[in-house]
Amino acid sequence: MLHLAVIQWPMPRYIFITGGVVSSLGKGLGAAALAALLQARGYKVRLRKLDPYLNVDPGTMSPTQHGEVFVTDDGAETDLDLGHYERFTGVHARRSDNVTTGRIYSDVLARERRGDYLGATIQVIPHVTDAIKAFVQSNHDDEDFVLCEIGGTVGDIESLPFLEAIRQLGNELGREQTCFLHVTLIPYIAAAGELKTKPTQHSVKELQSVGIQPDILLCRTEQPLPEEQRGKIALFCNIRPSAVILGMDVNNIYEVPLSYHAQGLDAEVMRHFGLADETPDLSAWTHICNGIANPDSEVTIAIVGKYTSLQDSYKSLGEALVHGGIANSAKVKIEWIDSELFEAEDAAVEALHHVSGILVPGGFGERGSEGKIRAIQFAREHRIPYLGICFGMQKAVLETARNLAGMAGAGSSEFGEPEIPLVGLMTEWTSGNQTQQRSAQDDLGGTMRLGAYPCLLEEGTLAKGLYDDAEISERHRHRYEVNIAYRAKLEEAGMRFSGLSPDGSLPEIIERPDHPWFVGVQFHPELKSKPFDPHPLFTGFVAASMEKSRLV
Ligand code: GLN
């Protein structure tokens, strides 16, 4: 259920970002980069995403179809674009920063059942569109700008209510309060040797047909656009030529703010709102880009997972490794390895011989899980730095249990009933001052242990040294947990429990003091890493992997 706060005053300016022609144009990145540019001009920003699909949230969607599920501090399972938003602005996203058609409808229908609309016929306009507008305008923190990205591509049936809602907002709030930014593609047709503007013209027509006149066009292209083509787009799309901004392809995503600034995107936004065009402070972005472009060394790290066919499934993870690289002046080369390979043939682990670090990320389900245990055994025995995240921690504990603690029957109750349920379903835990309870019969959507929870670090551990703090807060997304009752047996087998929930009942971090760098965490540190503030676990893991590569 959506809980909407009252609209505050002064109202922020809204920038609505739509996409046309094709999907995957980097709309989310564009929105994030623009927000970063506005921040660099001293403005306070918030980013939001409106997703047209019918799932209530992406929590139950396959990572290989939809990409990573990004979890917020307040426990919402959201679209991966929110990860870009946080990485580019450092502003922590909240539940109220992502909504889907499914959530809007389930809220409207719940209100209808309650009798809130008694007597009325419930319709898309105005009931659904009103709910969308209320969502867009809810939970602000005196931001100067709220950037609202509409998922999907203009012309999709699903996105119509969202477009209608932002059209109405544009009308109600006026042009001085709203700006429509449309992201399109200008394809290069090699056979003709030309850039083609027609798809952009058609896409703008489509947008105009639902009553939205874009103020700024961000045209993604591989080649510079001749001036005359820019003029043509401006003429046919009814905007001024300076508002046709080129979004050229760049070498890495952190160059996007600098590139879009050079093309005049933020200056055009200032012009639209009648704000002074002062020079932004982009030194942080220059620093990050210089670091990425000029590394002192290179290190290869293997990610052994199940969703390796779509790297978007591990979006934040890949980025957190880039950040760990920036902190160590190193380029991190990632080898994506399907963990099932290690189940099929004995020789497969040989593929791990040349890597300097092994990472087993979060995951669900049995497929490939035994392969992960074999990769972890390899990392432990060959003294290769190991970072296990969530599922990767649970598997590391099972590896020690089976191979070093004499518990051959140890397993996880995520897949049936193991002889020794070392990893079991969490049925009760504390969240703030509330007790959360779950059973095996619960719904799967939104019922995991989600969001930020505190963790206390043990003195004298690797984790404590890395974080340099006694209490940390990290984001979680799991249903199963290492059973603390086996702590003594695991510690006898060389494992140390270095982080626990404040009540001591939930193991949060494990490590192996007999190994150069072996850490497993029950949470997802990758979700909080930023290019300008790399996460200590990734900085430490990359540093240890560099050390390993020097030893080989
Ligand atoms: N499947 C495991 C659990 O639910 C791990 C989840 C994860 O890796 N995010 O506990």
GROMACS .gro file of N, CA, C and O in nm, residues 352-353 355-358 375-386 512-518 544-545 547-549 551-552:
model
  128
  352LEU      N    1   4.006  -2.152  -1.296
  352LEU     CA    2   4.023  -2.054  -1.188
  352LEU      C    3   4.171  -2.032  -1.153
  352LEU      O    4   4.203  -1.944  -1.074
  353HIS      N    5   4.260  -2.114  -1.211
  353HIS     CA    6   4.401  -2.106  -1.174
  353HIS      C    7   4.462  -1.969  -1.200
  353HIS      O    8   4.546  -1.924  -1.125
  355VAL      N    9   4.310  -1.674  -1.213
  355VAL     CA   10   4.246  -1.553  -1.159
  355VAL      C   11   4.306  -1.518  -1.023
  355VAL      O   12   4.358  -1.605  -0.953
  356SER      N   13   4.297  -1.390  -0.987
  356SER     CA   14   4.359  -1.346  -0.861
  356SER      C   15   4.256  -1.326  -0.751
  356SER      O   16   4.291  -1.293  -0.638
  357GLY      N   17   4.130  -1.340  -0.784
  357GLY     CA   18   4.025  -1.327  -0.683
  357GLY      C   19   3.902  -1.401  -0.732
  357GLY      O   20   3.879  -1.411  -0.853
  358ILE      N   21   3.826  -1.458  -0.638
  358ILE     CA   22   3.703  -1.530  -0.675
  358ILE      C   23   3.588  -1.473  -0.593
  358ILE      O   24   3.600  -1.455  -0.471
  375ALA      N   25   3.397  -2.407  -0.640
  375ALA     CA   26   3.480  -2.289  -0.668
  375ALA      C   27   3.534  -2.231  -0.536
  375ALA      O   28   3.649  -2.188  -0.528
  376ILE      N   29   3.450  -2.234  -0.431
  376ILE     CA   30   3.493  -2.181  -0.301
  376ILE      C   31   3.603  -2.269  -0.241
  376ILE      O   32   3.703  -2.220  -0.187
  377GLN      N   33   3.585  -2.400  -0.256
  377GLN     CA   34   3.688  -2.492  -0.207
  377GLN      C   35   3.821  -2.462  -0.276
  377GLN      O   36   3.928  -2.458  -0.214
  378PHE      N   37   3.814  -2.435  -0.406
  378PHE     CA   38   3.934  -2.405  -0.483
  378PHE      C   39   3.999  -2.276  -0.430
  378PHE      O   40   4.120  -2.269  -0.410
  379ALA      N   41   3.917  -2.175  -0.404
  379ALA     CA   42   3.970  -2.047  -0.352
  379ALA      C   43   4.036  -2.070  -0.217
  379ALA      O   44   4.144  -2.017  -0.190
  380ARG      N   45   3.972  -2.150  -0.132
  380ARG     CA   46   4.028  -2.174   0.003
  380ARG      C   47   4.160  -2.251  -0.007
  380ARG      O   48   4.261  -2.211   0.050
  381GLU      N   49   4.158  -2.358  -0.087
  381GLU     CA   50   4.278  -2.444  -0.092
  381GLU      C   51   4.394  -2.377  -0.164
  381GLU      O   52   4.509  -2.401  -0.131
  382HIS      N   53   4.363  -2.292  -0.263
  382HIS     CA   54   4.471  -2.227  -0.339
  382HIS      C   55   4.501  -2.087  -0.288
  382HIS      O   56   4.572  -2.012  -0.354
  383ARG      N   57   4.447  -2.055  -0.174
  383ARG     CA   58   4.474  -1.926  -0.108
  383ARG      C   59   4.447  -1.806  -0.202
  383ARG      O   60   4.521  -1.708  -0.205
  384ILE      N   61   4.340  -1.819  -0.279
  384ILE     CA   62   4.298  -1.710  -0.367
  384ILE      C   63   4.196  -1.625  -0.290
  384ILE      O   64   4.103  -1.680  -0.231
  385PRO      N   65   4.212  -1.493  -0.287
  385PRO     CA   66   4.115  -1.409  -0.216
  385PRO      C   67   3.971  -1.443  -0.257
  385PRO      O   68   3.943  -1.461  -0.376
  386TYR      N   69   3.886  -1.453  -0.155
  386TYR     CA   70   3.747  -1.492  -0.180
  386TYR      C   71   3.651  -1.394  -0.114
  386TYR      O   72   3.667  -1.360   0.003
  512ARG      N   73   3.807  -1.639   0.733
  512ARG     CA   74   3.898  -1.748   0.769
  512ARG      C   75   4.034  -1.686   0.800
  512ARG      O   76   4.108  -1.648   0.709
  513PRO      N   77   4.071  -1.681   0.928
  513PRO     CA   78   4.199  -1.621   0.965
  513PRO      C   79   4.320  -1.696   0.908
  513PRO      O   80   4.428  -1.640   0.896
  514ASP      N   81   4.302  -1.825   0.869
  514ASP     CA   82   4.415  -1.902   0.815
  514ASP      C   83   4.435  -1.878   0.665
  514ASP      O   84   4.517  -1.943   0.602
  515HIS      N   85   4.361  -1.785   0.609
  515HIS     CA   86   4.364  -1.762   0.463
  515HIS      C   87   4.401  -1.615   0.440
  515HIS      O   88   4.367  -1.529   0.522
  516PRO      N   89   4.471  -1.581   0.330
  516PRO     CA   90   4.509  -1.440   0.309
  516PRO      C   91   4.389  -1.344   0.307
  516PRO      O   92   4.398  -1.233   0.357
  517TRP      N   93   4.280  -1.383   0.248
  517TRP     CA   94   4.161  -1.293   0.243
  517TRP      C   95   4.040  -1.377   0.205
  517TRP      O   96   4.019  -1.411   0.088
  518PHE      N   97   3.962  -1.414   0.302
  518PHE     CA   98   3.845  -1.499   0.278
  518PHE      C   99   3.730  -1.444   0.361
  518PHE      O  100   3.730  -1.453   0.483
  544ALA      N  101   4.366  -0.724  -0.202
  544ALA     CA  102   4.416  -0.860  -0.174
  544ALA      C  103   4.437  -0.936  -0.305
  544ALA      O  104   4.534  -1.011  -0.319
  545SER      N  105   4.349  -0.916  -0.402
  545SER     CA  106   4.363  -0.984  -0.532
  545SER      C  107   4.488  -0.933  -0.604
  545SER      O  108   4.560  -1.010  -0.668
  547GLU      N  109   4.754  -0.827  -0.457
  547GLU     CA  110   4.865  -0.889  -0.383
  547GLU      C  111   4.886  -1.031  -0.434
  547GLU      O  112   4.999  -1.074  -0.459
  548LYS      N  113   4.777  -1.103  -0.452
  548LYS     CA  114   4.785  -1.241  -0.501
  548LYS      C  115   4.849  -1.244  -0.640
  548LYS      O  116   4.933  -1.329  -0.669
  549SER      N  117   4.809  -1.148  -0.727
  549SER     CA  118   4.862  -1.150  -0.864
  549SER      C  119   5.012  -1.120  -0.863
  549SER      O  120   5.086  -1.167  -0.948
  551LEU      N  121   5.212  -1.229  -0.631
  551LEU     CA  122   5.279  -1.347  -0.579
  551LEU      C  123   5.294  -1.457  -0.684
  551LEU      O  124   5.383  -1.541  -0.675
  552VAL      N  125   5.203  -1.456  -0.784
  552VAL     CA  126   5.204  -1.567  -0.882
  552VAL      C  127   5.324  -1.557  -0.975
  552VAL      O  128   5.361  -1.450  -1.018
   0.00000   0.00000   0.00000
